[in-house]
Amino acid sequence: QVQLVESGGGLVQAGGSLRLSCTTSGRAFSAYAMGWFRQAPGKAREFVAAISMSGGNTYYTDSVKGRFTISRDNAKNTVYLQLNSLKPEDTAVYYCAARFYYYSDNWESYAYWGQGTEVTVSS
């Protein structure tokens, strides 16, 4: 069983930055690929970024490429999402998720989820 807890969300002006963290409990964090997803009000959950077990491979949705960076520290059981050049359309609840071995942009394939952290970007 893996428990995930996100933090770092908040209110920021357009063009600003935030750093989200997701700390996990349970064993073998390095056996999980990690993903970040977001859900805006009235919209479906969408993939944002994912990272491989070792951190050597990352994957982003097109709308965040060059602005967001996913990383992980396996010694701290933590995955991060650095959000730069934020836009009002980035406003959403951001969730981290874990799945065994291979990363994916399909939210249904992730077994474990955090409770979410809210990001609001004002114009």
PDB file of C-alpha atoms in Angstrom:
ATOM      1  CA  GLN A   1       0.000   0.000   0.000  1.00  0.00           C
ATOM      2  CA  VAL A   2       1.286   3.448  -0.924  1.00  0.00           C
ATOM      3  CA  GLN A   3       0.033   6.702   0.513  1.00  0.00           C
ATOM      4  CA  LEU A   4       0.701   9.956  -1.287  1.00  0.00           C
ATOM      5  CA  VAL A   5       0.480  13.454   0.129  1.00  0.00           C
ATOM      6  CA  GLU A   6       0.774  16.528  -2.087  1.00  0.00           C
ATOM      7  CA  SER A   7       1.736  19.997  -0.973  1.00  0.00           C
ATOM      8  CA  GLY A   8       2.849  23.303  -2.425  1.00  0.00           C
ATOM      9  CA  GLY A   9      -0.260  24.548  -4.139  1.00  0.00           C
ATOM     10  CA  GLY A  10      -1.538  28.082  -3.757  1.00  0.00           C
ATOM     11  CA  LEU A  11      -2.546  31.315  -5.423  1.00  0.00           C
ATOM     12  CA  VAL A  12      -0.073  32.891  -7.807  1.00  0.00           C
ATOM     13  CA  GLN A  13      -0.175  35.576 -10.471  1.00  0.00           C
ATOM     14  CA  ALA A  14       0.235  34.729 -14.116  1.00  0.00           C
ATOM     15  CA  GLY A  15       3.898  34.335 -14.942  1.00  0.00           C
ATOM     16  CA  GLY A  16       4.717  33.156 -11.454  1.00  0.00           C
ATOM     17  CA  SER A  17       6.051  29.851 -10.177  1.00  0.00           C
ATOM     18  CA  LEU A  18       5.159  27.142  -7.714  1.00  0.00           C
ATOM     19  CA  ARG A  19       6.791  23.908  -6.674  1.00  0.00           C
ATOM     20  CA  LEU A  20       4.546  20.996  -5.875  1.00  0.00           C
ATOM     21  CA  SER A  21       5.768  18.090  -3.793  1.00  0.00           C
ATOM     22  CA  CYS A  22       4.359  14.626  -3.351  1.00  0.00           C
ATOM     23  CA  THR A  23       5.729  12.560  -0.508  1.00  0.00           C
ATOM     24  CA  THR A  24       4.952   8.883  -0.330  1.00  0.00           C
ATOM     25  CA  SER A  25       4.889   6.347   2.435  1.00  0.00           C
ATOM     26  CA  GLY A  26       5.192   2.643   2.028  1.00  0.00           C
ATOM     27  CA  ARG A  27       7.905   0.526   0.615  1.00  0.00           C
ATOM     28  CA  ALA A  28       9.864   0.530  -2.594  1.00  0.00           C
ATOM     29  CA  PHE A  29       9.206   4.042  -3.858  1.00  0.00           C
ATOM     30  CA  SER A  30      11.799   3.443  -6.551  1.00  0.00           C
ATOM     31  CA  ALA A  31       9.648   0.643  -7.983  1.00  0.00           C
ATOM     32  CA  TYR A  32       6.950   3.119  -8.948  1.00  0.00           C
ATOM     33  CA  ALA A  33       6.701   5.399 -11.895  1.00  0.00           C
ATOM     34  CA  MET A  34       5.098   8.659 -10.835  1.00  0.00           C
ATOM     35  CA  GLY A  35       2.705  10.958 -12.592  1.00  0.00           C
ATOM     36  CA  TRP A  36       1.106  14.332 -12.094  1.00  0.00           C
ATOM     37  CA  PHE A  37      -2.423  14.976 -13.277  1.00  0.00           C
ATOM     38  CA  ARG A  38      -4.752  17.933 -12.928  1.00  0.00           C
ATOM     39  CA  GLN A  39      -8.441  18.590 -12.976  1.00  0.00           C
ATOM     40  CA  ALA A  40      -9.986  21.981 -13.529  1.00  0.00           C
ATOM     41  CA  PRO A  41     -13.557  22.707 -12.444  1.00  0.00           C
ATOM     42  CA  GLY A  42     -16.025  21.129 -14.834  1.00  0.00           C
ATOM     43  CA  LYS A  43     -13.303  19.422 -16.832  1.00  0.00           C
ATOM     44  CA  ALA A  44     -11.930  15.933 -17.070  1.00  0.00           C
ATOM     45  CA  ARG A  45      -8.749  14.878 -15.341  1.00  0.00           C
ATOM     46  CA  GLU A  46      -5.778  15.359 -17.615  1.00  0.00           C
ATOM     47  CA  PHE A  47      -2.220  14.157 -17.706  1.00  0.00           C
ATOM     48  CA  VAL A  48       0.488  16.696 -16.937  1.00  0.00           C
ATOM     49  CA  ALA A  49       3.807  14.879 -16.523  1.00  0.00           C
ATOM     50  CA  ALA A  50       5.328  11.542 -15.613  1.00  0.00           C
ATOM     51  CA  ILE A  51       8.705  10.240 -14.571  1.00  0.00           C
ATOM     52  CA  SER A  52      10.294   6.822 -14.691  1.00  0.00           C
ATOM     53  CA  MET A  53      11.310   4.812 -11.653  1.00  0.00           C
ATOM     54  CA  SER A  54      14.919   6.004 -11.770  1.00  0.00           C
ATOM     55  CA  GLY A  55      14.066   9.542 -12.828  1.00  0.00           C
ATOM     56  CA  GLY A  56      15.995   9.153 -16.031  1.00  0.00           C
ATOM     57  CA  ASN A  57      13.004   9.564 -18.302  1.00  0.00           C
ATOM     58  CA  THR A  58      10.297  12.195 -18.223  1.00  0.00           C
ATOM     59  CA  TYR A  59       7.193  12.822 -20.271  1.00  0.00           C
ATOM     60  CA  TYR A  60       5.021  15.925 -20.548  1.00  0.00           C
ATOM     61  CA  THR A  61       1.796  16.952 -22.132  1.00  0.00           C
ATOM     62  CA  ASP A  62       2.404  19.500 -24.862  1.00  0.00           C
ATOM     63  CA  SER A  63       0.775  22.420 -23.077  1.00  0.00           C
ATOM     64  CA  VAL A  64       3.330  22.366 -20.239  1.00  0.00           C
ATOM     65  CA  LYS A  65       6.523  21.496 -22.104  1.00  0.00           C
ATOM     66  CA  GLY A  66       9.215  24.051 -21.396  1.00  0.00           C
ATOM     67  CA  ARG A  67       7.323  25.432 -18.402  1.00  0.00           C
ATOM     68  CA  PHE A  68       6.921  22.503 -16.000  1.00  0.00           C
ATOM     69  CA  THR A  69       9.600  20.121 -14.764  1.00  0.00           C
ATOM     70  CA  ILE A  70       9.015  16.821 -13.023  1.00  0.00           C
ATOM     71  CA  SER A  71      11.737  15.304 -10.865  1.00  0.00           C
ATOM     72  CA  ARG A  72      12.097  12.823  -8.056  1.00  0.00           C
ATOM     73  CA  ASP A  73      14.335  12.074  -5.101  1.00  0.00           C
ATOM     74  CA  ASN A  74      14.140   8.393  -4.343  1.00  0.00           C
ATOM     75  CA  ALA A  75      16.084   8.826  -1.115  1.00  0.00           C
ATOM     76  CA  LYS A  76      13.317  11.125   0.140  1.00  0.00           C
ATOM     77  CA  ASN A  77      10.410   9.196  -1.396  1.00  0.00           C
ATOM     78  CA  THR A  78       9.316  12.411  -3.032  1.00  0.00           C
ATOM     79  CA  VAL A  79       8.363  13.557  -6.502  1.00  0.00           C
ATOM     80  CA  TYR A  80       8.263  17.213  -7.479  1.00  0.00           C
ATOM     81  CA  LEU A  81       6.593  19.316 -10.107  1.00  0.00           C
ATOM     82  CA  GLN A  82       8.135  22.716 -10.751  1.00  0.00           C
ATOM     83  CA  LEU A  83       5.608  25.033 -12.366  1.00  0.00           C
ATOM     84  CA  ASN A  84       7.043  28.088 -14.109  1.00  0.00           C
ATOM     85  CA  SER A  85       5.489  30.737 -16.345  1.00  0.00           C
ATOM     86  CA  LEU A  86       2.088  29.865 -14.992  1.00  0.00           C
ATOM     87  CA  LYS A  87      -1.017  30.775 -16.944  1.00  0.00           C
ATOM     88  CA  PRO A  88      -4.625  31.142 -15.799  1.00  0.00           C
ATOM     89  CA  GLU A  89      -5.463  27.973 -17.743  1.00  0.00           C
ATOM     90  CA  ASP A  90      -3.125  26.035 -15.422  1.00  0.00           C
ATOM     91  CA  THR A  91      -5.626  26.582 -12.618  1.00  0.00           C
ATOM     92  CA  ALA A  92      -6.681  23.169 -11.325  1.00  0.00           C
ATOM     93  CA  VAL A  93      -6.348  20.661  -8.546  1.00  0.00           C
ATOM     94  CA  TYR A  94      -3.090  18.820  -9.098  1.00  0.00           C
ATOM     95  CA  TYR A  95      -2.785  15.169  -8.151  1.00  0.00           C
ATOM     96  CA  CYS A  96       0.209  12.910  -7.959  1.00  0.00           C
ATOM     97  CA  ALA A  97      -0.171   9.233  -8.679  1.00  0.00           C
ATOM     98  CA  ALA A  98       1.925   6.077  -8.605  1.00  0.00           C
ATOM     99  CA  ARG A  99       1.981   2.960 -10.720  1.00  0.00           C
ATOM    100  CA  PHE A 100       4.325   0.039 -10.868  1.00  0.00           C
ATOM    101  CA  TYR A 101       7.324   0.181 -13.167  1.00  0.00           C
ATOM    102  CA  TYR A 102       6.407   2.040 -16.359  1.00  0.00           C
ATOM    103  CA  TYR A 103       5.076   5.532 -16.618  1.00  0.00           C
ATOM    104  CA  SER A 104       1.919   6.330 -18.513  1.00  0.00           C
ATOM    105  CA  ASP A 105      -0.281   9.257 -19.475  1.00  0.00           C
ATOM    106  CA  ASN A 106      -3.405   7.199 -18.780  1.00  0.00           C
ATOM    107  CA  TRP A 107      -4.784   8.139 -15.370  1.00  0.00           C
ATOM    108  CA  GLU A 108      -6.793   4.934 -15.158  1.00  0.00           C
ATOM    109  CA  SER A 109      -3.586   2.906 -15.064  1.00  0.00           C
ATOM    110  CA  TYR A 110      -2.358   4.495 -11.826  1.00  0.00           C
ATOM    111  CA  ALA A 111      -3.132   2.533  -8.678  1.00  0.00           C
ATOM    112  CA  TYR A 112      -2.406   5.098  -5.982  1.00  0.00           C
ATOM    113  CA  TRP A 113      -3.444   8.724  -5.698  1.00  0.00           C
ATOM    114  CA  GLY A 114      -2.937  11.661  -3.412  1.00  0.00           C
ATOM    115  CA  GLN A 115      -5.700  13.956  -2.222  1.00  0.00           C
ATOM    116  CA  GLY A 116      -4.679  16.807  -4.494  1.00  0.00           C
ATOM    117  CA  THR A 117      -3.335  20.306  -4.038  1.00  0.00           C
ATOM    118  CA  GLU A 118      -5.027  23.333  -5.530  1.00  0.00           C
ATOM    119  CA  VAL A 119      -3.250  25.725  -7.859  1.00  0.00           C
ATOM    120  CA  THR A 120      -4.935  29.005  -8.762  1.00  0.00           C
ATOM    121  CA  VAL A 121      -3.362  31.355 -11.290  1.00  0.00           C
ATOM    122  CA  SER A 122      -4.777  34.859 -11.457  1.00  0.00           C
ATOM    123  CA  SER A 123      -4.556  36.986 -14.585  1.00  0.00           C
TER     124      SER A 123
END
